[in-house]
Amino acid sequence: MALSKERVYYKAVRQAITALGSGESLKEKLDTIARLLSRSFDTGVSIVLFDSTRKHLIHTASWKLPPYYLRKGIIDAEKSLAESAGEKPVFIEDVSTDPRIQYREMAEKAGIKSILGVPITSGEEGYGAIRVYFKEVYRLTNSDISFTVTLAHLAALAMGNTAAEQENKAGILPLNMDPGISKTSRIVHFAHESEAEFARILDFYGINWIYEPRTFPLVNEKERASEMFTPDFYIPSLDLYIELTTMKQNLVTGKNRKLRRLKELYPEIKISLLYKNDYDRLLAKYGAGPLAQSRAHSIRKVLFSASEIDKRVRQLAETISGDYRNRRPLLVGVQRGFLCFMADLMRQITIPLDLDFMAISYYGQKDEVSVTRDIETPLTGRDIILVEDIVDTGITLDYMIKYLQAKNPSSLTVCTLLDRRARRLVNVKLDYVGFEVPDEFVVGYGLDYHEEYRNLPFIAIPEIKEFPQK
Ligand code: 5GP
Ligand code: MG
């Protein structure tokens, strides 16, 4: 005799808990949960998780669903079933009439009649949802719901544990990833190592991606779908699909043909076959171009992305604009590292201002500083804001402050983008600080290492052994 529904559910919950306690990977645990649900309901099940932007949902572990359905396209989280955003399960009894369905045609083609969606959440954290796809108009019961909710809790537990583990051993990730980067991105199983490498690079530069979200049938209406094409990546910010190419010429020819076909059939789709040159260009778009082209050392870690810098500089400018209301400050920069910071800062300051700059040089072990290009603006009675790229030992700043004070300004404050307190030798007062940096040499956004890296739009730690001499 068949087990009662309750017995089936109970058994599945027990097995899910066992899987949770096992040493399996997160992907394996989610696969198990999807499989147990699929077996208990005897139907297709998928676990969809948010990507790092939370704008898209990605089929991460699925059972008994056709690949063309799983790769039907990018799932827009906002337009998707409300359950993934909220706390409550959502049930769509009739797919053919419900307005909440994003890919109705696909769903109908796959014979899906009803969909149950249950959010995967834990406290404040929302991870995604479980979707159960029924092939008949399904009569949902309360025990169906509590069973699915229970497995969703277990999936959330698995996600939460993995996130905590990853934080603990963050140091050993292959590249030091931006904390904002998706937890889900790390549980993708890539077909080739080059794809994993490419994903790591995208992560490194904070570029969001989705792996193989869509399969394109390469046939006309009446033909059978004998040929398919599944591009490797989709980059939401560029609305671009990317197919990586290996160096083997015969593979490239085949791919080129498929790509031409795809472009004919789907003219609205942007897709790029990525050769080495394209790859460099893509990185350049995200500011890593100077790295691709230069013979300089590579970058170990991006400390502050261009957008983080932009945000912080805006805040500083807003504070300064408020503090200097009804005055006309004179911004003084010290060549040459201040350039990017000054250019961005002054454009965000909303009050009138003046600008001047100085150049200095160092003697001996850099304990002595002297001015090699002086300010041309008279300083008496002025409100000076000294703009620095980075305060390290404080020797430079200390010298500059004394030098400028001697010219009788009515006030003098210091605005530095970066502050490295760990190496401070001279105590100097900083009025406006962008970011604190660790005890490591940094480059980018105006800062150089032997005149390299100045034009990186982000701030990063280069792969060098020790602090260079100034
Ligand atoms: P300090 O006199 O405070 O030791 O050093 C200040 C100056 O040294 C900065 O204005 C900057 O020109 C240079 N400097 C200090 N730390 C760094 C760093 O991490 N990277 C780069 N590129 N320059 C630095
Ligand atoms: Mg400097």
Tab-separated table of N, CA and C in Angstrom, residues 78-145:
chain	number	residue	atom	x	y	z
A	78	GLU	N	11.529	41.262	-9.818
A	78	GLU	CA	10.404	42.147	-9.531
A	78	GLU	C	9.106	41.666	-10.173
A	79	LYS	N	9.258	41.168	-11.403
A	79	LYS	CA	8.056	40.728	-12.105
A	79	LYS	C	7.706	39.286	-11.773
A	80	SER	N	8.594	38.641	-11.040
A	80	SER	CA	8.390	37.227	-10.776
A	80	SER	C	7.358	37.050	-9.665
A	81	LEU	N	7.009	35.805	-9.422
A	81	LEU	CA	6.036	35.517	-8.376
A	81	LEU	C	6.390	36.269	-7.111
A	82	ALA	N	5.407	36.884	-6.480
A	82	ALA	CA	5.659	37.767	-5.346
A	82	ALA	C	6.274	37.046	-4.156
A	83	GLU	N	6.183	35.713	-4.144
A	83	GLU	CA	6.644	35.009	-2.949
A	83	GLU	C	8.124	35.210	-2.702
A	84	SER	N	8.894	35.414	-3.767
A	84	SER	CA	10.331	35.523	-3.570
A	84	SER	C	10.700	36.824	-2.875
A	85	ALA	N	9.863	37.833	-3.029
A	85	ALA	CA	10.148	39.100	-2.363
A	85	ALA	C	9.537	39.115	-0.961
A	86	GLY	N	8.441	38.443	-0.804
A	86	GLY	CA	7.728	38.520	0.465
A	86	GLY	C	7.968	37.332	1.360
A	87	GLU	N	7.129	37.198	2.348
A	87	GLU	CA	7.322	36.132	3.330
A	87	GLU	C	6.358	34.990	3.083
A	88	LYS	N	5.355	35.249	2.250
A	88	LYS	CA	4.267	34.275	2.182
A	88	LYS	C	4.346	33.373	0.950
A	89	PRO	N	3.889	32.130	1.089
A	89	PRO	CA	3.775	31.273	-0.079
A	89	PRO	C	2.746	31.845	-1.060
A	90	VAL	N	2.977	31.582	-2.343
A	90	VAL	CA	2.044	32.034	-3.361
A	90	VAL	C	1.623	30.814	-4.168
A	91	PHE	N	0.340	30.713	-4.441
A	91	PHE	CA	-0.111	29.580	-5.248
A	91	PHE	C	-0.834	30.085	-6.479
A	92	ILE	N	-0.366	29.622	-7.629
A	92	ILE	CA	-1.043	29.973	-8.865
A	92	ILE	C	-1.759	28.728	-9.348
A	93	GLU	N	-3.059	28.769	-9.254
A	93	GLU	CA	-3.804	27.562	-9.544
A	93	GLU	C	-3.867	27.320	-11.046
A	94	ASP	N	-4.026	28.408	-11.805
A	94	ASP	CA	-4.169	28.243	-13.243
A	94	ASP	C	-3.225	29.182	-14.002
A	95	VAL	N	-2.148	28.581	-14.479
A	95	VAL	CA	-1.109	29.332	-15.169
A	95	VAL	C	-1.643	30.059	-16.399
A	96	SER	N	-2.651	29.455	-17.048
A	96	SER	CA	-3.096	29.996	-18.335
A	96	SER	C	-3.818	31.330	-18.192
A	97	THR	N	-4.308	31.630	-16.974
A	97	THR	CA	-5.066	32.876	-16.825
A	97	THR	C	-4.425	33.850	-15.846
A	98	ASP	N	-3.483	33.360	-15.039
A	98	ASP	CA	-2.955	34.227	-13.986
A	98	ASP	C	-2.006	35.293	-14.542
A	99	PRO	N	-2.238	36.572	-14.238
A	99	PRO	CA	-1.390	37.641	-14.785
A	99	PRO	C	0.027	37.655	-14.204
A	100	ARG	N	0.273	36.918	-13.133
A	100	ARG	CA	1.597	36.978	-12.496
A	100	ARG	C	2.661	36.137	-13.208
A	101	ILE	N	2.283	35.453	-14.259
A	101	ILE	CA	3.214	34.548	-14.939
A	101	ILE	C	4.096	35.317	-15.931
A	102	GLN	N	5.427	35.138	-15.804
A	102	GLN	CA	6.356	35.879	-16.659
A	102	GLN	C	6.597	35.197	-18.004
A	103	TYR	N	6.655	33.861	-17.985
A	103	TYR	CA	6.945	33.118	-19.206
A	103	TYR	C	5.804	32.142	-19.483
A	104	ARG	N	4.637	32.721	-19.762
A	104	ARG	CA	3.455	31.882	-19.882
A	104	ARG	C	3.586	30.829	-20.986
A	105	GLU	N	4.055	31.286	-22.147
A	105	GLU	CA	4.167	30.363	-23.279
A	105	GLU	C	5.032	29.157	-22.944
A	106	MET	N	6.194	29.451	-22.317
A	106	MET	CA	7.120	28.395	-21.919
A	106	MET	C	6.454	27.439	-20.944
A	107	ALA	N	5.751	28.037	-19.969
A	107	ALA	CA	5.101	27.219	-18.950
A	107	ALA	C	4.087	26.295	-19.611
A	108	GLU	N	3.356	26.837	-20.568
A	108	GLU	CA	2.345	26.019	-21.235
A	108	GLU	C	2.986	24.926	-22.081
A	109	LYS	N	4.086	25.297	-22.740
A	109	LYS	CA	4.810	24.321	-23.547
A	109	LYS	C	5.311	23.172	-22.673
A	110	ALA	N	5.725	23.500	-21.449
A	110	ALA	CA	6.224	22.477	-20.538
A	110	ALA	C	5.073	21.756	-19.838
A	111	GLY	N	3.841	22.110	-20.183
A	111	GLY	CA	2.677	21.434	-19.616
A	111	GLY	C	2.405	21.802	-18.175
A	112	ILE	N	2.851	22.969	-17.749
A	112	ILE	CA	2.666	23.368	-16.357
A	112	ILE	C	1.302	24.037	-16.183
A	113	LYS	N	0.555	23.544	-15.176
A	113	LYS	CA	-0.799	24.082	-14.973
A	113	LYS	C	-0.881	24.940	-13.711
A	114	SER	N	-0.236	24.447	-12.612
A	114	SER	CA	-0.272	25.197	-11.348
A	114	SER	C	1.159	25.358	-10.839
A	115	ILE	N	1.401	26.442	-10.116
A	115	ILE	CA	2.730	26.655	-9.528
A	115	ILE	C	2.575	27.067	-8.064
A	116	LEU	N	3.331	26.385	-7.210
A	116	LEU	CA	3.398	26.794	-5.811
A	116	LEU	C	4.773	27.414	-5.575
A	117	GLY	N	4.810	28.629	-5.025
A	117	GLY	CA	6.078	29.288	-4.714
A	117	GLY	C	6.162	29.560	-3.231
A	118	VAL	N	7.282	29.154	-2.628
A	118	VAL	CA	7.469	29.376	-1.193
A	118	VAL	C	8.814	30.063	-0.991
A	119	PRO	N	8.837	31.191	-0.278
A	119	PRO	CA	10.102	31.914	-0.119
A	119	PRO	C	11.099	31.149	0.751
A	120	ILE	N	12.385	31.311	0.425
A	120	ILE	CA	13.440	30.764	1.269
A	120	ILE	C	14.015	31.946	2.041
A	121	THR	N	13.649	32.056	3.294
A	121	THR	CA	14.113	33.196	4.085
A	121	THR	C	14.572	32.727	5.439
A	122	SER	N	15.404	33.540	6.055
A	122	SER	CA	15.802	33.268	7.422
A	122	SER	C	16.000	34.621	8.074
A	123	GLY	N	15.122	34.951	9.001
A	123	GLY	CA	15.153	36.277	9.620
A	123	GLY	C	14.976	37.338	8.554
A	124	GLU	N	15.905	38.277	8.504
A	124	GLU	CA	15.841	39.377	7.557
A	124	GLU	C	16.253	38.939	6.156
A	125	GLU	N	17.031	37.855	6.108
A	125	GLU	CA	17.698	37.473	4.863
A	125	GLU	C	16.770	36.677	3.949
A	126	GLY	N	16.553	37.183	2.725
A	126	GLY	CA	15.804	36.425	1.743
A	126	GLY	C	16.762	35.836	0.722
A	127	TYR	N	16.684	34.548	0.476
A	127	TYR	CA	17.620	33.907	-0.451
A	127	TYR	C	17.006	33.626	-1.815
A	128	GLY	N	15.685	33.394	-1.840
A	128	GLY	CA	15.046	33.035	-3.097
A	128	GLY	C	13.766	32.294	-2.807
A	129	ALA	N	13.493	31.258	-3.587
A	129	ALA	CA	12.222	30.563	-3.399
A	129	ALA	C	12.287	29.130	-3.911
A	130	ILE	N	11.376	28.333	-3.401
A	130	ILE	CA	11.148	26.995	-3.945
A	130	ILE	C	9.948	27.096	-4.874
A	131	ARG	N	10.048	26.501	-6.036
A	131	ARG	CA	8.908	26.489	-6.955
A	131	ARG	C	8.511	25.036	-7.235
A	132	VAL	N	7.258	24.739	-7.038
A	132	VAL	CA	6.749	23.404	-7.370
A	132	VAL	C	5.809	23.571	-8.564
A	133	TYR	N	6.068	22.818	-9.631
A	133	TYR	CA	5.303	22.970	-10.873
A	133	TYR	C	4.423	21.749	-11.089
A	134	PHE	N	3.128	21.971	-11.118
A	134	PHE	CA	2.200	20.854	-11.272
A	134	PHE	C	1.695	20.762	-12.701
A	135	LYS	N	1.536	19.518	-13.158
A	135	LYS	CA	1.084	19.325	-14.541
A	135	LYS	C	-0.424	19.239	-14.664
A	136	GLU	N	-1.108	19.288	-13.525
A	136	GLU	CA	-2.563	19.391	-13.593
A	136	GLU	C	-2.953	20.578	-12.722
A	137	VAL	N	-4.152	21.093	-12.888
A	137	VAL	CA	-4.623	22.158	-12.003
A	137	VAL	C	-4.735	21.519	-10.626
A	138	TYR	N	-3.879	21.941	-9.717
A	138	TYR	CA	-3.660	21.214	-8.476
A	138	TYR	C	-4.541	21.723	-7.352
A	139	ARG	N	-5.067	20.793	-6.534
A	139	ARG	CA	-5.844	21.186	-5.353
A	139	ARG	C	-4.897	21.174	-4.173
A	140	LEU	N	-4.452	22.343	-3.781
A	140	LEU	CA	-3.433	22.478	-2.752
A	140	LEU	C	-4.043	22.281	-1.362
A	141	THR	N	-3.331	21.513	-0.520
A	141	THR	CA	-3.816	21.323	0.851
A	141	THR	C	-2.884	22.034	1.826
A	142	ASN	N	-3.366	22.190	3.065
A	142	ASN	CA	-2.536	22.825	4.096
A	142	ASN	C	-1.282	22.030	4.372
A	143	SER	N	-1.387	20.709	4.331
A	143	SER	CA	-0.182	19.933	4.641
A	143	SER	C	0.831	20.034	3.497
A	144	ASP	N	0.362	20.237	2.244
A	144	ASP	CA	1.307	20.483	1.135
A	144	ASP	C	2.112	21.748	1.437
A	145	ILE	N	1.392	22.778	1.922
A	145	ILE	CA	2.057	24.050	2.189
A	145	ILE	C	3.047	23.907	3.336
